[in-house]
Short mmCIF file of C-alpha atoms and ligand atoms in Angstrom, two decimals:
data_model
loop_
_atom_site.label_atom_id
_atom_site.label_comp_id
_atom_site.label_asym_id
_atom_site.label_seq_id
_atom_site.Cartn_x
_atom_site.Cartn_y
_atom_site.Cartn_z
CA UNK A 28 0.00 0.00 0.00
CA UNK A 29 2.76 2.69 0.97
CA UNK A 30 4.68 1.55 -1.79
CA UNK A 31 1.92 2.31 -4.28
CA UNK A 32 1.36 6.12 -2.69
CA UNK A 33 4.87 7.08 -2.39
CA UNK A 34 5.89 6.94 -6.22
CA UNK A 35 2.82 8.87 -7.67
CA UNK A 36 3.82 11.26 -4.87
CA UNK A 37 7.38 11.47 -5.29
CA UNK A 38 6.97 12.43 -9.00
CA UNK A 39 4.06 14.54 -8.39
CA UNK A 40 6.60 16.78 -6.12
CA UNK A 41 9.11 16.58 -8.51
CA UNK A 42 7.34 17.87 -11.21
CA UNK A 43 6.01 20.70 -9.09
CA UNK A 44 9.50 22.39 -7.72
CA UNK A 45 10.35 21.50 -11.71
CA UNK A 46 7.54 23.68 -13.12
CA UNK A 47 7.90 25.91 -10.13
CA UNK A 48 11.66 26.84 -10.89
CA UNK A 49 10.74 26.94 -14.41
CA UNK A 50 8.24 29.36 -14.04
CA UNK A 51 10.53 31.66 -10.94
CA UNK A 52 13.20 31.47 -13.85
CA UNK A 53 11.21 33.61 -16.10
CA UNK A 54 9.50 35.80 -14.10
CA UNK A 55 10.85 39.22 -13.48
CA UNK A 56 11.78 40.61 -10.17
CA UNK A 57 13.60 43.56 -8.65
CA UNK A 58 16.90 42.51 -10.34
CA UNK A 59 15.08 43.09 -13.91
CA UNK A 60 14.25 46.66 -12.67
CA UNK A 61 17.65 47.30 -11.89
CA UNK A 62 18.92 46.05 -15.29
CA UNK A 63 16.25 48.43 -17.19
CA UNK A 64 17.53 51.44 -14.52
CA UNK A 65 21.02 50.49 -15.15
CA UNK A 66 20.34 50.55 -18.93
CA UNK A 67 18.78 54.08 -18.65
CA UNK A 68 21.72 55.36 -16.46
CA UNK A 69 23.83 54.54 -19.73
CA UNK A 70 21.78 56.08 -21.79
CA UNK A 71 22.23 59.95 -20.43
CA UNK A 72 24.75 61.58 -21.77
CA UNK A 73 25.04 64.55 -19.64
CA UNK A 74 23.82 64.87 -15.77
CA UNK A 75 25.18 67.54 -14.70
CA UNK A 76 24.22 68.04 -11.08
CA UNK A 77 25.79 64.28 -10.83
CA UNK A 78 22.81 63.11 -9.41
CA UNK A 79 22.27 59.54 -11.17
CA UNK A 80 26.32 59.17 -11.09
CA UNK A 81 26.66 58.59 -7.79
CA UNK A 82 23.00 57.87 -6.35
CA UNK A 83 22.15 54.73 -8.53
CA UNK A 84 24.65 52.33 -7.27
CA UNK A 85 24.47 48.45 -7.39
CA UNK A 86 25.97 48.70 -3.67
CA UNK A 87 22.43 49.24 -2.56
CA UNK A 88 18.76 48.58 -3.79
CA UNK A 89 17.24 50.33 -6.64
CA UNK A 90 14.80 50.76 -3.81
CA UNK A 91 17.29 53.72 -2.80
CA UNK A 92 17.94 55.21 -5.68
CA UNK A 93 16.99 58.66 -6.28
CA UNK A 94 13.81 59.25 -8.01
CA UNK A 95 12.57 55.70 -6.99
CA UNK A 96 10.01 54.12 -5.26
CA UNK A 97 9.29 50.56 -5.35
CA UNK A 98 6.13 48.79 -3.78
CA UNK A 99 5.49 47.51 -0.69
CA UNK A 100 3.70 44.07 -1.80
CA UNK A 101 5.84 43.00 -4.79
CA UNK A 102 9.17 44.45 -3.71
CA UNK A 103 9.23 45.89 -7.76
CA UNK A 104 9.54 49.55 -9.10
CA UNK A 105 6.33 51.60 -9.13
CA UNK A 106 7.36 55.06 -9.89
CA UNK A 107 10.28 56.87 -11.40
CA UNK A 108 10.44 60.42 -10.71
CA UNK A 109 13.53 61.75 -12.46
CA UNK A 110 11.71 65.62 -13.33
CA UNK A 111 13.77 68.85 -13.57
CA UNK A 112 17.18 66.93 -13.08
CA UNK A 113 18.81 69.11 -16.35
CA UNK A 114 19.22 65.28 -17.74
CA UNK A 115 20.25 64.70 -20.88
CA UNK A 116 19.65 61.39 -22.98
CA UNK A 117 17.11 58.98 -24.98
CA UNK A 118 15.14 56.06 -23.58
CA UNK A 119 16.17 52.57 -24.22
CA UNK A 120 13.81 49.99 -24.52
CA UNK A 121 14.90 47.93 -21.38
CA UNK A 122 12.63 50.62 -19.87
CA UNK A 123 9.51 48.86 -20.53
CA UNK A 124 10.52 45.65 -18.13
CA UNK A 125 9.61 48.24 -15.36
CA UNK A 126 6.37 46.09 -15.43
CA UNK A 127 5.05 47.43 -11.85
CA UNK A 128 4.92 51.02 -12.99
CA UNK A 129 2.77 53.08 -12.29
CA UNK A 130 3.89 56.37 -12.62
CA UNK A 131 6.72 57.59 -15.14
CA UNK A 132 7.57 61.10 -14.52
CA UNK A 133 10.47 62.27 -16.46
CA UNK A 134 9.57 66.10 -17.16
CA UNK A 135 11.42 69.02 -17.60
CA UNK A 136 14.63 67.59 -19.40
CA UNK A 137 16.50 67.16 -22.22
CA UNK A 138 15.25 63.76 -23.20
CA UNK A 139 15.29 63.33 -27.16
CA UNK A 140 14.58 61.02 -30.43
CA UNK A 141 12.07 58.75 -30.40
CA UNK A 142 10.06 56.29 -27.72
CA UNK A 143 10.80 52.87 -28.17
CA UNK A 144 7.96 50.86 -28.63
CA UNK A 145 8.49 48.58 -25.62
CA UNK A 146 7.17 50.99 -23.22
CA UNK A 147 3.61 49.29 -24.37
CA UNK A 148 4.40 46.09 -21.84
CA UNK A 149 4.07 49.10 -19.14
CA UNK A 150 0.53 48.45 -18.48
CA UNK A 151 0.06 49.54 -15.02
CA UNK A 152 0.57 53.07 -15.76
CA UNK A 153 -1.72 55.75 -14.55
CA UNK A 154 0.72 58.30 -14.81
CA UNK A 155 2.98 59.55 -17.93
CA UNK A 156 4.42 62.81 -18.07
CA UNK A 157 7.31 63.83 -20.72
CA UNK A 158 6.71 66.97 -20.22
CA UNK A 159 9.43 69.76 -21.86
CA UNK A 160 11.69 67.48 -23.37
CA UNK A 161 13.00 67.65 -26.75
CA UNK A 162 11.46 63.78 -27.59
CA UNK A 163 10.46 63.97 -31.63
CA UNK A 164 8.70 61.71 -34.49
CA UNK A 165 5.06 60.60 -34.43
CA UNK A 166 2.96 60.46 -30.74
CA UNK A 167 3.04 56.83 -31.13
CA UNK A 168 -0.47 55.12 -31.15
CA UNK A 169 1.03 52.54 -28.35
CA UNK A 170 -0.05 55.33 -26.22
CA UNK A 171 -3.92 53.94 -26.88
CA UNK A 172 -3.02 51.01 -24.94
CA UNK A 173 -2.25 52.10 -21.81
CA UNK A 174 -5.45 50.48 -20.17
CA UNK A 175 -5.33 52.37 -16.44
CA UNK A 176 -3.40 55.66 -17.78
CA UNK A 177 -5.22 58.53 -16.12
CA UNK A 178 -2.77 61.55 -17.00
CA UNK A 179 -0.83 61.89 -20.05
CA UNK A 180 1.66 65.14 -20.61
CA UNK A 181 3.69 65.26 -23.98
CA UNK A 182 3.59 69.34 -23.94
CA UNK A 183 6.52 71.19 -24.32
CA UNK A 184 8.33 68.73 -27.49
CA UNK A 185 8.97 68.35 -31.44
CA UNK A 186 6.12 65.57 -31.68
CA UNK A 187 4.87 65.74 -35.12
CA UNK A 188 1.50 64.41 -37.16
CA UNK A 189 -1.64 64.12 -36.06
CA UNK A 190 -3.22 62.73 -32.33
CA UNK A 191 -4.04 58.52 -32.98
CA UNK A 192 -7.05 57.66 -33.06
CA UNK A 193 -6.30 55.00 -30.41
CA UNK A 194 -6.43 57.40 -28.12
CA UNK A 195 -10.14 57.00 -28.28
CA UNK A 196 -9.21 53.71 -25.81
CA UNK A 197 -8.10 55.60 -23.44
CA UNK A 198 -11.10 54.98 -21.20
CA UNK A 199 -9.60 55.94 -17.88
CA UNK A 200 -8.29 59.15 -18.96
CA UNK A 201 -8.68 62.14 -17.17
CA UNK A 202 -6.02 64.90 -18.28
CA UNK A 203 -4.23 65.09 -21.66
CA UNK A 204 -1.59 68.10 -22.47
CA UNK A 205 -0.40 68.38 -25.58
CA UNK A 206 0.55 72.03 -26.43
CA UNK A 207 4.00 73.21 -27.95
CA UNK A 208 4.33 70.56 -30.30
CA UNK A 209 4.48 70.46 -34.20
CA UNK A 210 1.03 68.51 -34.35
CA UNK A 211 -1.06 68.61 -37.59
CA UNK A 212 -4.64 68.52 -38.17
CA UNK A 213 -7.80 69.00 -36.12
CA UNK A 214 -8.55 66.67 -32.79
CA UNK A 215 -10.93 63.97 -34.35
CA UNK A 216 -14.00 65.10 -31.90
CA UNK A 217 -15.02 61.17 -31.83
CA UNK A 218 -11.94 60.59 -29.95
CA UNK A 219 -13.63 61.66 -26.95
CA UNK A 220 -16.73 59.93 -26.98
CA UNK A 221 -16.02 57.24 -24.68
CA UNK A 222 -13.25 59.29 -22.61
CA UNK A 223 -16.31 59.26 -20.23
CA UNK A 224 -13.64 60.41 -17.15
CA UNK A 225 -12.35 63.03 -19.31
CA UNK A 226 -11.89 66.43 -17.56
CA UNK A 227 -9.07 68.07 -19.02
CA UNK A 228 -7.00 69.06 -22.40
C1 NAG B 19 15.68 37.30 -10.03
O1 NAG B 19 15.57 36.30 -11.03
C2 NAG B 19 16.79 35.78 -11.48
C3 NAG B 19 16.51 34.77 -12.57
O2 NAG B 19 15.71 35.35 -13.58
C4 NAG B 19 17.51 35.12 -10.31
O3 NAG B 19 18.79 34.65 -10.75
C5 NAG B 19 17.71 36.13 -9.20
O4 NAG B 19 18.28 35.50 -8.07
C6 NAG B 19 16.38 36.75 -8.81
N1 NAG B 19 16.64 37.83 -7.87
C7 NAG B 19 15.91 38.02 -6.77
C8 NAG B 19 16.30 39.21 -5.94
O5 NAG B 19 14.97 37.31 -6.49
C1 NAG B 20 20.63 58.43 -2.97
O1 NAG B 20 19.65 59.43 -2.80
C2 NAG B 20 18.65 59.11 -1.85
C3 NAG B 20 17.59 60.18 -1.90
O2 NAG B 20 18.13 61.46 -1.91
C4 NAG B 20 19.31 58.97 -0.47
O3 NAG B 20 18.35 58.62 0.48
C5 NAG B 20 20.39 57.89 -0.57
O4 NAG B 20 21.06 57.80 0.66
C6 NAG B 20 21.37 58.19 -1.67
N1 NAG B 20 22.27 57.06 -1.80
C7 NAG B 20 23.58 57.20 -2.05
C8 NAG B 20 24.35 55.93 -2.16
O5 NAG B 20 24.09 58.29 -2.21
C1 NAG B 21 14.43 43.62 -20.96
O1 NAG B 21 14.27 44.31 -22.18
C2 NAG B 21 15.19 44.00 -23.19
C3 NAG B 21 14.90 44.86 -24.39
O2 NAG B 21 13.56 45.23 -24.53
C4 NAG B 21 15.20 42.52 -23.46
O3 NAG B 21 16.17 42.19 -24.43
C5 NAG B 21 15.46 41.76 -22.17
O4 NAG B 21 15.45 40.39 -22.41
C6 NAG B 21 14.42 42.13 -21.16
N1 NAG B 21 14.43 41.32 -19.95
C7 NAG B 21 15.28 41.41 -18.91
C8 NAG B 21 15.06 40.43 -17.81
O5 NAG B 21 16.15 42.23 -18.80
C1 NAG B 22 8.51 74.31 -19.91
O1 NAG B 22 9.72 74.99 -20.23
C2 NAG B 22 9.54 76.37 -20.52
C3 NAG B 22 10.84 76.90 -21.05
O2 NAG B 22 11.93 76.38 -20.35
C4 NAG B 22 9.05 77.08 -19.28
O3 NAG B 22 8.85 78.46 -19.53
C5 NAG B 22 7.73 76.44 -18.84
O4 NAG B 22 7.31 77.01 -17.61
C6 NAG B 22 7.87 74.94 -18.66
N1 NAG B 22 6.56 74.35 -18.46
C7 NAG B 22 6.20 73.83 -17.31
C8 NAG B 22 4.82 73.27 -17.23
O5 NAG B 22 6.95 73.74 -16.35
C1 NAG B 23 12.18 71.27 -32.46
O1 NAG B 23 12.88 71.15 -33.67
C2 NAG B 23 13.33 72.38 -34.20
C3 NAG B 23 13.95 72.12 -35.56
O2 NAG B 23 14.39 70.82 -35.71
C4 NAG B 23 14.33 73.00 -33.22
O3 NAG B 23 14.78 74.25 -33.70
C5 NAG B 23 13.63 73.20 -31.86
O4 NAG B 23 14.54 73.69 -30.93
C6 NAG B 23 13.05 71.89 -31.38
N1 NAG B 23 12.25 72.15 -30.18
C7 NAG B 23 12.35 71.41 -29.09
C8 NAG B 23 11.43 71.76 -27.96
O5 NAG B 23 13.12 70.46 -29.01
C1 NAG B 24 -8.09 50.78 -30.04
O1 NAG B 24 -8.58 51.68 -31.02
C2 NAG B 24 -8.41 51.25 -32.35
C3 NAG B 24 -8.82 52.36 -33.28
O2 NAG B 24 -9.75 53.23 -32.72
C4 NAG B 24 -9.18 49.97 -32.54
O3 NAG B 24 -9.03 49.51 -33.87
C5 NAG B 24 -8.65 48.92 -31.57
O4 NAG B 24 -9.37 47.74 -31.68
C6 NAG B 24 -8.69 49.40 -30.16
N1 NAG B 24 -7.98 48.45 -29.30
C7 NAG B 24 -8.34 48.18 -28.06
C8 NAG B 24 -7.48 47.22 -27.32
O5 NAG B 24 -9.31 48.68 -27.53
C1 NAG B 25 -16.17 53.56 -28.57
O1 NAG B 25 -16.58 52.32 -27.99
C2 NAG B 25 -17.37 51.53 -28.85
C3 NAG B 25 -17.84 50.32 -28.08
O2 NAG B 25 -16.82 49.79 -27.28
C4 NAG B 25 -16.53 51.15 -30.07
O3 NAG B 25 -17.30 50.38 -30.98
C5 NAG B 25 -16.07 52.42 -30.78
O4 NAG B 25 -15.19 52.08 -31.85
C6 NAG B 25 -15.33 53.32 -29.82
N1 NAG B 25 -15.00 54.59 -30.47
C7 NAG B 25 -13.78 55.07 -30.55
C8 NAG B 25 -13.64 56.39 -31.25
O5 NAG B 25 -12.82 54.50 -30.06
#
């Protein structure tokens, strides 16, 4: 009888810690946020109050780091406050691993080019503000898909073409600020018909 139970078991348990370490293997943690921080850090070219130099250190937790907060549940990033540092620099892609974020505030810099298109897999956001930068091309219409994104500020750049129409997904929306760009066009009016939270442009 014991013999019976104890095989079925045995490669029941195996199988579990096998899928399990298969599964902890792929899923990202706080070490992926401090790859995609890391990866950012190398991406500005000038800092000039040497604020990101010294601050964002592997010697201690992202957690630390200037400008970031991480969550009290999941141990991940959840906002990354890096406004009015006089940073200059483009966005690499790693930045959309930052899958816990929930607010991206990078205004008031000298952030150029163009927004890579892996900041889509940043899902959580509710807040997005890139604000007086010098970012160009299209507004990507990625931006649509941001299910929980309740503020959205892209004033203040050399965005060019016309508002998506995607932006008619946007159902959580409450503020959008677009002025000071190069945009074309008038603001398709239908856009807004199920923005039902909408308060402000
Ligand atoms: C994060 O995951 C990697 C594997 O993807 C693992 O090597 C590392 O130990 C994990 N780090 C933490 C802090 O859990
Ligand atoms: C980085 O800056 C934060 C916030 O100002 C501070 O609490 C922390 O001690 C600094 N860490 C280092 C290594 O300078
Ligand atoms: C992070 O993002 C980059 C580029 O988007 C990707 O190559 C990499 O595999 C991602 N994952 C981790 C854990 O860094
Ligand atoms: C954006 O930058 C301009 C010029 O530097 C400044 O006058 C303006 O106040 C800034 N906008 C905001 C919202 O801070
Ligand atoms: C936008 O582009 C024009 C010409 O390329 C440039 O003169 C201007 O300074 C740029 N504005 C911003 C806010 O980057
Ligand atoms: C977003 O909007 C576009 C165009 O308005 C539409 O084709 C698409 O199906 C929408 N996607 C989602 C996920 O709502
Ligand atoms: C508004 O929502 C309806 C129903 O979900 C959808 O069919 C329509 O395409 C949406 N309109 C826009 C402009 O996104």
């Amino acid at each position: 009888m014991e013999k019976t139970g104890f095989l079925p078991t045995l490669i029941f348990l195996l199988l579990f810690s096998t899928f399990q370490a298969i599964l902890s293997a792929n899923s990202p943690n706080i070490t992926t946020d401090q790859s995609a921080l890391l990866a950012l850090k190398s991406h500005i070219g000038h800092d000039p109050h040497n604020l990101l130099v010294t601050n964002w250190s592997t010697c201690t937790s992202v957690c630390n780091w200037i400008g970031v907060t991480c969550g009290s549940r999941h141990h991940r990033v959840t906002a990354l406050d890096l406004s009015s540092m006089d940073l200059t620099g483009t966005i690499p892609s790693q930045l959309g691993n930052l899958s816990f974020l929930a607010l991206l505030d990078i205004s008031q810099n000298s952030f150029h080019g163009s927004l890579p298109t892996e900041l889509i897999d940043l899902h959580r956001l509710k807040y997005l503000n890139f604000g007086n930068n010098s970012f160009s091309g299209e507004i990507p219409s990625w931006f649509g898909y941001f299910p929980t994104l309740q503020s959205l500020y892209l004033y203040g750049n050399n965005f060019t073409g016309v508002i998506p129409s995607t932006f008619g997904n946007l159902s959580k929306l409450e503020t959008l600020s677009m002025y000071h760009n190069n945009l074309k066009g008038h603001l398709p009016s239908e856009i807004f018909d199920n923005l039902s939270k909408f308060q402000k442009l």
